[in-house]
Coordinates of C-alpha atoms and ligand atoms in Angstrom, one line a residue:
X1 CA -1.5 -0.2 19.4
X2 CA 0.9 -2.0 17.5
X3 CA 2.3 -1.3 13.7
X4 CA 4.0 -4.3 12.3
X5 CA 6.2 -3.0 9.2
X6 CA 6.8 0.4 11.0
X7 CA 10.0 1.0 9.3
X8 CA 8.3 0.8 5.4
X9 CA 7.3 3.1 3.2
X10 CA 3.9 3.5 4.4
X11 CA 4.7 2.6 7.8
X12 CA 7.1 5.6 8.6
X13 CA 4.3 8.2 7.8
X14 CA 1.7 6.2 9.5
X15 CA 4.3 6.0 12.9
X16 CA 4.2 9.7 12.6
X17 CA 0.6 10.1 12.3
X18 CA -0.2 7.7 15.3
X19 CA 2.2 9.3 17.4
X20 CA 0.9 12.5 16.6
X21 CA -2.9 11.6 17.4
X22 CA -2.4 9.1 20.1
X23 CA -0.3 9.0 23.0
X24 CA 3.6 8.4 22.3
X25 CA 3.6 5.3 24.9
X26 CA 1.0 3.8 23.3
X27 CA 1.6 3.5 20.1
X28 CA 4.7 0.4 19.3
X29 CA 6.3 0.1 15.7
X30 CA 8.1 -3.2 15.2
X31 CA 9.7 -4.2 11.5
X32 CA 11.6 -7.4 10.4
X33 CA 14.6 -6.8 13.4
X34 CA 11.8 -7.0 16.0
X35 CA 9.7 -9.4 14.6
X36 CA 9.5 -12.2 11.1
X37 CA 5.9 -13.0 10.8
X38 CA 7.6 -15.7 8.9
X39 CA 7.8 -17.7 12.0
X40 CA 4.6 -18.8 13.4
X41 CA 5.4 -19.6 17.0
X42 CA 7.8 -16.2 17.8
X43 CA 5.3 -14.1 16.2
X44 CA 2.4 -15.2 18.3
X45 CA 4.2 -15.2 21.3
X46 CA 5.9 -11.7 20.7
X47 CA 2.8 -10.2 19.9
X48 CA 0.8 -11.9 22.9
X49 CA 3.5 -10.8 25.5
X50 CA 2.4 -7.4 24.6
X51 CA -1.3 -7.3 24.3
X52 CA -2.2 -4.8 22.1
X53 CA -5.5 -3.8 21.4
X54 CA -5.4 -3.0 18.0
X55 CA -2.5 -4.7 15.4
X56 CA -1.8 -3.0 12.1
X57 CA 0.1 -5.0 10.2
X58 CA 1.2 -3.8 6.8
X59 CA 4.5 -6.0 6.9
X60 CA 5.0 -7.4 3.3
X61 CA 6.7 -8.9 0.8
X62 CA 5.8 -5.7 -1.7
X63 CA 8.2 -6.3 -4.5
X64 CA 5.9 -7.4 -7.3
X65 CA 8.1 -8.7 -9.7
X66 CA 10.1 -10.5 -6.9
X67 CA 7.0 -12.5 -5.6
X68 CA 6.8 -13.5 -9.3
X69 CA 10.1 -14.5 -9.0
X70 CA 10.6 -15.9 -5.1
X71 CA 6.2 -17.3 -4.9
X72 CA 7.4 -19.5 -1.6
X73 CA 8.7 -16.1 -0.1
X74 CA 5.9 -14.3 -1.4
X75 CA 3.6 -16.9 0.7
X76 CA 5.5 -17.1 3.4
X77 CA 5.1 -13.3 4.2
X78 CA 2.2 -12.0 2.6
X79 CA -0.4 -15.0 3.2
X80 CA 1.3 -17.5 6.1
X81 CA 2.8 -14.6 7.8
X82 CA -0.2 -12.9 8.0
X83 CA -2.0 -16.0 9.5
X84 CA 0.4 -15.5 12.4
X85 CA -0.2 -11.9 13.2
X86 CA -3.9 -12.8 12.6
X87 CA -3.4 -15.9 15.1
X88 CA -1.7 -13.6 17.6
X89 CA -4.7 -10.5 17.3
X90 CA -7.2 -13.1 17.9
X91 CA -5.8 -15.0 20.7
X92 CA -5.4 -11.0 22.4
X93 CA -8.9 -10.2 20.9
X94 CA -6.9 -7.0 19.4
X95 CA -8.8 -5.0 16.4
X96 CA -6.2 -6.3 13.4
X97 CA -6.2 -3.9 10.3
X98 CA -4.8 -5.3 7.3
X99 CA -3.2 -3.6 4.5
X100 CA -4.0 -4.9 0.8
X101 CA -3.9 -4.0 -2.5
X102 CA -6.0 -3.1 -6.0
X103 CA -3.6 -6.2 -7.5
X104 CA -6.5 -8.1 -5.6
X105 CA -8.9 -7.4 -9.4
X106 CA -7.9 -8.2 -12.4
X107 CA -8.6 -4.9 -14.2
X108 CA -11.8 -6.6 -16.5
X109 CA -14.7 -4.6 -14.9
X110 CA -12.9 -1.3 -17.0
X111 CA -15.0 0.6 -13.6
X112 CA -13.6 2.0 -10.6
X113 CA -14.2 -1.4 -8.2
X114 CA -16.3 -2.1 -4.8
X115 CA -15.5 -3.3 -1.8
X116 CA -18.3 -6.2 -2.9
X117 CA -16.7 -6.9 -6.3
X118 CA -15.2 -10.6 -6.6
X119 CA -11.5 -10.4 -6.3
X120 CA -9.1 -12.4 -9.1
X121 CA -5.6 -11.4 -8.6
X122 CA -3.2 -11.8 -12.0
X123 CA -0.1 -11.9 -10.1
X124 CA 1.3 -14.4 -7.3
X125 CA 1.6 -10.5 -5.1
X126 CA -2.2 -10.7 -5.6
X127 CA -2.8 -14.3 -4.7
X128 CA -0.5 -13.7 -1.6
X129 CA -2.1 -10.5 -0.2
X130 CA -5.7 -12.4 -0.9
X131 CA -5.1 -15.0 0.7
X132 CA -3.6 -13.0 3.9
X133 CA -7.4 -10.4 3.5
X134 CA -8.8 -14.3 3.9
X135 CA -7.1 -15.2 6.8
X136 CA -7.6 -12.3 8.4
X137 CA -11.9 -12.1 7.8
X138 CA -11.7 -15.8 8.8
X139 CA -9.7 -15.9 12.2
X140 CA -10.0 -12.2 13.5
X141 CA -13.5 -10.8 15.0
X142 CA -12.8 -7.2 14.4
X143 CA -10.9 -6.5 11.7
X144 CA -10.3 -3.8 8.7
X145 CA -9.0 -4.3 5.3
X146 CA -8.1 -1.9 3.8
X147 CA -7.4 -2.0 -0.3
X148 CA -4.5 0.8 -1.6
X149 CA -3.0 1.2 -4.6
X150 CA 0.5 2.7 -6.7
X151 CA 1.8 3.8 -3.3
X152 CA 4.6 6.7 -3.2
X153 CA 6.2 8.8 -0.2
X154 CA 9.0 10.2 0.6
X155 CA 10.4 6.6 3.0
X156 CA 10.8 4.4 0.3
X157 CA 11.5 3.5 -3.4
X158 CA 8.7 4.4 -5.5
X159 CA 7.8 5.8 -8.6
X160 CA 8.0 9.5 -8.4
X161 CA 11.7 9.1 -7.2
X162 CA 12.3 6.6 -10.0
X163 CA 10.8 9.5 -12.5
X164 CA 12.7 12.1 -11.0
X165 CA 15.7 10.4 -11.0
X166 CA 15.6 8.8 -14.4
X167 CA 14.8 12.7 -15.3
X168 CA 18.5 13.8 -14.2
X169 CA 19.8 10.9 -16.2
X170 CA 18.3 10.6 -19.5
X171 CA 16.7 13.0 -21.8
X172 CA 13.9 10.6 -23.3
X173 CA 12.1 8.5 -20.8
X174 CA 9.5 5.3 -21.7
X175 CA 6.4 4.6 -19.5
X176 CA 3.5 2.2 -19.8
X177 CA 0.3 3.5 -20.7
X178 CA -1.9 0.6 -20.9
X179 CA -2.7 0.1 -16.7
X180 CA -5.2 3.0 -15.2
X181 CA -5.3 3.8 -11.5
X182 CA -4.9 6.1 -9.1
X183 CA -1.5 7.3 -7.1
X184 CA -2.0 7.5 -3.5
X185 CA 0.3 9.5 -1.1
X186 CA 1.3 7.7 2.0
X187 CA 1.0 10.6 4.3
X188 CA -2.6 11.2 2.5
X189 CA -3.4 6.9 3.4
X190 CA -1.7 6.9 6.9
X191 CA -4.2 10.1 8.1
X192 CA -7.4 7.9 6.2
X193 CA -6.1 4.9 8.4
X194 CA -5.6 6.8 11.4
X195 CA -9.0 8.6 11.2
X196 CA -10.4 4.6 10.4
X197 CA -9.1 2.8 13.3
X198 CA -10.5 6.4 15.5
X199 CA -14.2 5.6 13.5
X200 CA -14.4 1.5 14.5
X201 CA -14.5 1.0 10.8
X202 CA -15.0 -2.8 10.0
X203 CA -14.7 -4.9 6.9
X204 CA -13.4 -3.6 3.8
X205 CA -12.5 -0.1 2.9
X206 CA -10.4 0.7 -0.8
X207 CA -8.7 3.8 0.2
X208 CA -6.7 6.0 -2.4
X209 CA -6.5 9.8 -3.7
X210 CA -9.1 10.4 -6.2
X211 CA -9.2 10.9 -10.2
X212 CA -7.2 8.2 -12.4
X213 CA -5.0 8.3 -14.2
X214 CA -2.2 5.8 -16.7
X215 CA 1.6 5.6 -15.3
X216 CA 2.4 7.9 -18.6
X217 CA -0.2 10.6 -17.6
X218 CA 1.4 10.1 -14.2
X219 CA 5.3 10.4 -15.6
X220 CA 4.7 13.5 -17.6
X221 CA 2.8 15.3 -14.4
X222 CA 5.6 14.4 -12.3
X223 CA 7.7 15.7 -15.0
X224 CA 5.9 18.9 -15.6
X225 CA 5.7 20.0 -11.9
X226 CA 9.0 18.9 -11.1
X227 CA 9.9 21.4 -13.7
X228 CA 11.6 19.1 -16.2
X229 CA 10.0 19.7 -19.3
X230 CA 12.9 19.3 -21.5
X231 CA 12.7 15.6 -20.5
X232 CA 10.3 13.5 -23.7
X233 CA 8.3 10.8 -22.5
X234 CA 7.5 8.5 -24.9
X235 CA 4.4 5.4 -24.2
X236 CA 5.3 1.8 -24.1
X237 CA 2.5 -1.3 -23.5
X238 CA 3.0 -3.5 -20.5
X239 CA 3.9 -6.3 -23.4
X240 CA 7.3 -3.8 -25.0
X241 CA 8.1 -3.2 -20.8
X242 CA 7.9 -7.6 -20.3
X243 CA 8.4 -7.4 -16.4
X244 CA 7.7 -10.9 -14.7
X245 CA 4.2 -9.7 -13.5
X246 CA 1.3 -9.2 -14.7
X247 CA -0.6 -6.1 -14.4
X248 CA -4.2 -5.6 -14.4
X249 CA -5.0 -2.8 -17.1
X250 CA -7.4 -1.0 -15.0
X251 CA -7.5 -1.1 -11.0
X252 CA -9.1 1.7 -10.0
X253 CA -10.5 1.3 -6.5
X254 CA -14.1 3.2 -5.6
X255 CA -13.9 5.1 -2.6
X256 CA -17.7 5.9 -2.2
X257 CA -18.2 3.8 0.8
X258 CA -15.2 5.6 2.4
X259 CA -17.0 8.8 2.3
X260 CA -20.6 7.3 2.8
X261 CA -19.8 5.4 5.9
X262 CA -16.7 7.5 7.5
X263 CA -17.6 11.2 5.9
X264 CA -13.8 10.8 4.8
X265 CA -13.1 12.2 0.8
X266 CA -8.9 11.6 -0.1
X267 CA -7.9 14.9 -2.8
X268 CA -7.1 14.2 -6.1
X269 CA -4.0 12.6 -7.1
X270 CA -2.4 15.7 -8.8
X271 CA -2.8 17.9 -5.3
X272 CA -1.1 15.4 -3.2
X273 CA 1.6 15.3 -5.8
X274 CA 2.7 18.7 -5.8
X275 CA 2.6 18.8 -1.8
X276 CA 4.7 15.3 -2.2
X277 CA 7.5 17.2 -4.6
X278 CA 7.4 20.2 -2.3
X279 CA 8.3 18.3 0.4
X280 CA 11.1 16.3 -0.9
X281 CA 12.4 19.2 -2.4
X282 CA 13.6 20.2 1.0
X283 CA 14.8 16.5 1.8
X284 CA 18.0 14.9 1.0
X285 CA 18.0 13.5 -2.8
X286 CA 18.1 9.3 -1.2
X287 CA 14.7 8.4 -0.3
X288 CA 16.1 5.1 1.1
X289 CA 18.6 7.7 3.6
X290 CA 16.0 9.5 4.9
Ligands
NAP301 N1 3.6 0.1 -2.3 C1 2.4 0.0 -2.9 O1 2.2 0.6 -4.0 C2 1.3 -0.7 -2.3 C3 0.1 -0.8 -3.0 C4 -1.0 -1.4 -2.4 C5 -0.9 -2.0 -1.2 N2 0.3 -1.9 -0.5 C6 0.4 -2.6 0.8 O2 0.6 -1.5 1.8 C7 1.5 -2.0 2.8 C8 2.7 -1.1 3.0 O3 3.4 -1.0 1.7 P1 4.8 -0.3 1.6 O4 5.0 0.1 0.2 O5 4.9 0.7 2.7 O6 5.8 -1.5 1.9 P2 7.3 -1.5 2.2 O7 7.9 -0.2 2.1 O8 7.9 -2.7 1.4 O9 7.3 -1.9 3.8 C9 7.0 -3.2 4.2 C10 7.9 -3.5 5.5 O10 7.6 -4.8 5.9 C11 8.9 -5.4 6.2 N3 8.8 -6.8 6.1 C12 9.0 -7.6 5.0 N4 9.0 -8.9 5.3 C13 8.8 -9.0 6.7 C14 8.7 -10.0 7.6 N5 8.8 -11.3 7.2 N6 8.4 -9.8 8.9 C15 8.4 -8.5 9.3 N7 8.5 -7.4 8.5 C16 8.7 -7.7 7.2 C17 9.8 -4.8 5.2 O11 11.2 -4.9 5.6 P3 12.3 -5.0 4.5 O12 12.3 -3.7 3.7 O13 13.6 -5.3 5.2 O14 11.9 -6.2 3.6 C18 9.4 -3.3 5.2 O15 10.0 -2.6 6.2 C19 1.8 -3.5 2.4 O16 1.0 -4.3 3.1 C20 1.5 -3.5 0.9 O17 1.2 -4.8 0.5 C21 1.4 -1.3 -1.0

């Protein structure tokens, strides 16, 4: 089994999952110092020298805003690069799982959305990780993608450490509440991919912790059970925040075929947040030293 972008946010709670549900030997973890997916040729001959039978690549170019900024890049990794691990998992006719996002809709159906849905991504990070979901349905026989969404952990920037950091710093904090969704805690995703990949699931699965919820709603919990409540959070619109990306205002991601055709349910947002904050309560304060 190989995990390509072992070293990321996700991919450092998945690594541990793996390796505590499969054998240590047989489970590989290679990042961008083993391996750019960048390059076609030394990414399909890596990956074929070692025969894996199942790839899981959630490599990516992730920084929203940055694709926005860098499209070429955001290509280059997210869609091109992808056609190269696909490439490679075909040629070893290795199971590839595929990581990809809500950013995929563009928020008008105002309902949580189905695997079936049409996708129309708003942002060039949504073009990029369609187009790699494309690639990989087109040129890999078995393979799982599987949809995520506002992603946090304790092995990476994200937004609870932004909140909780911006929370030591200032005593009046702004957050958009015009984009509904659902957080999702990495350790709660890498289990619900583990426990996929152990099923055979196929095809599409949107995988995230359940009940939704506005970044504000989501600041002020964080706040509250973090314990700093003298902190004010006030609500700003997507427009007053002007980052280079746009947003779709509602991405919620139906998990009812998750449960239907696996038996798998992911907890509520607001329980996997307080286990979250427990644990990094016991963790040095730099996510990004960890
Ligand atoms: N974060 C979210 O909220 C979110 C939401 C929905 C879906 N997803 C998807 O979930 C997956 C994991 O996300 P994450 O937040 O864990 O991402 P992450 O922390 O940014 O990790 C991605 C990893 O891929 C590596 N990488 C980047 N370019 C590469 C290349 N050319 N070749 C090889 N490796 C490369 C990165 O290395 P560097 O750090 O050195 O660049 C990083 O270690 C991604 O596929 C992402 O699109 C994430």
């Amino acid at each position: 089994m190989l995990v390509i972008g072992a070293e990321g946010m996700l991919g450092r709670d998945l690594m541990g999952i793996l390796h505590s549900s499969f054998p240590k030997n047989e489970v590989i973890g290679w990042d961008i110092d083993e391996i750019d997916i960048q390059e076609e040729n030394t990414t399909v001959k890596k990956i074929e020298s070692l025969r894996p039978q199942i790839v899981i690549h959630i490599a990516a170019f992730t920084d929203v805003d940055g694709c926005e900024l860098n499209q070429g890049k955001a290509f280059a990794v997210n869609a091109e690069g992808t056609r190269h691990v696909a490439l490679a998992s075909s040629k070893c006719r290795a199971k590839m799982v595929y990581l990809s996002t809500d950013y995929v809709f563009d928020g008008e159906k105002r309902e949580p959305y189905l695997e079936s849905d049409p996708p129309h991504p708003l942002n060039v990070y949504g073009h990029s990780k369609l187009m790699g979901e494309q690639y990989v349905q087109e040129q890999v026989k078995d393979s799982l993608v599987i949809r995520t969404q506002w992603l946090y952990g304790p092995f990476g920037k994200n937004f609870v450490a932004s909140i909780l950091q911006q929370a030591r710093e200032k005593s009046t904090l702004s957050i958009v509440n015009d984009q509904t969704g659902s957080p999702t805690y990495t350790a709660d995703l890498a289990k619900a991919i583990c426990e996929l990949i152990q099923f055979d699931a196929r095809g599409i699965f949107h995988v995230a912790n359940s009940d939704l919820c506005s970044w504000y709603t989501f600041g002020q919990t964080i706040l509250k059970l973090s314990g700093a409540n003298r902190v004010k959070v006030l609500p700003m619109s997507s427009k007053e925040l002007g980052r280079p990306a746009a947003r779709p205002s509602y991405s919620v991601l139906d998990c009812q075929k998750l449960k239907k055709e696996t038996g798998l349910t992911m907890r509520p947002w607001s329980e996997a947040l307080k286990d979250y904050l427990a644990l990094i309560a016991s963790l040095p304060a730099d996510p990004m030293n960890r």
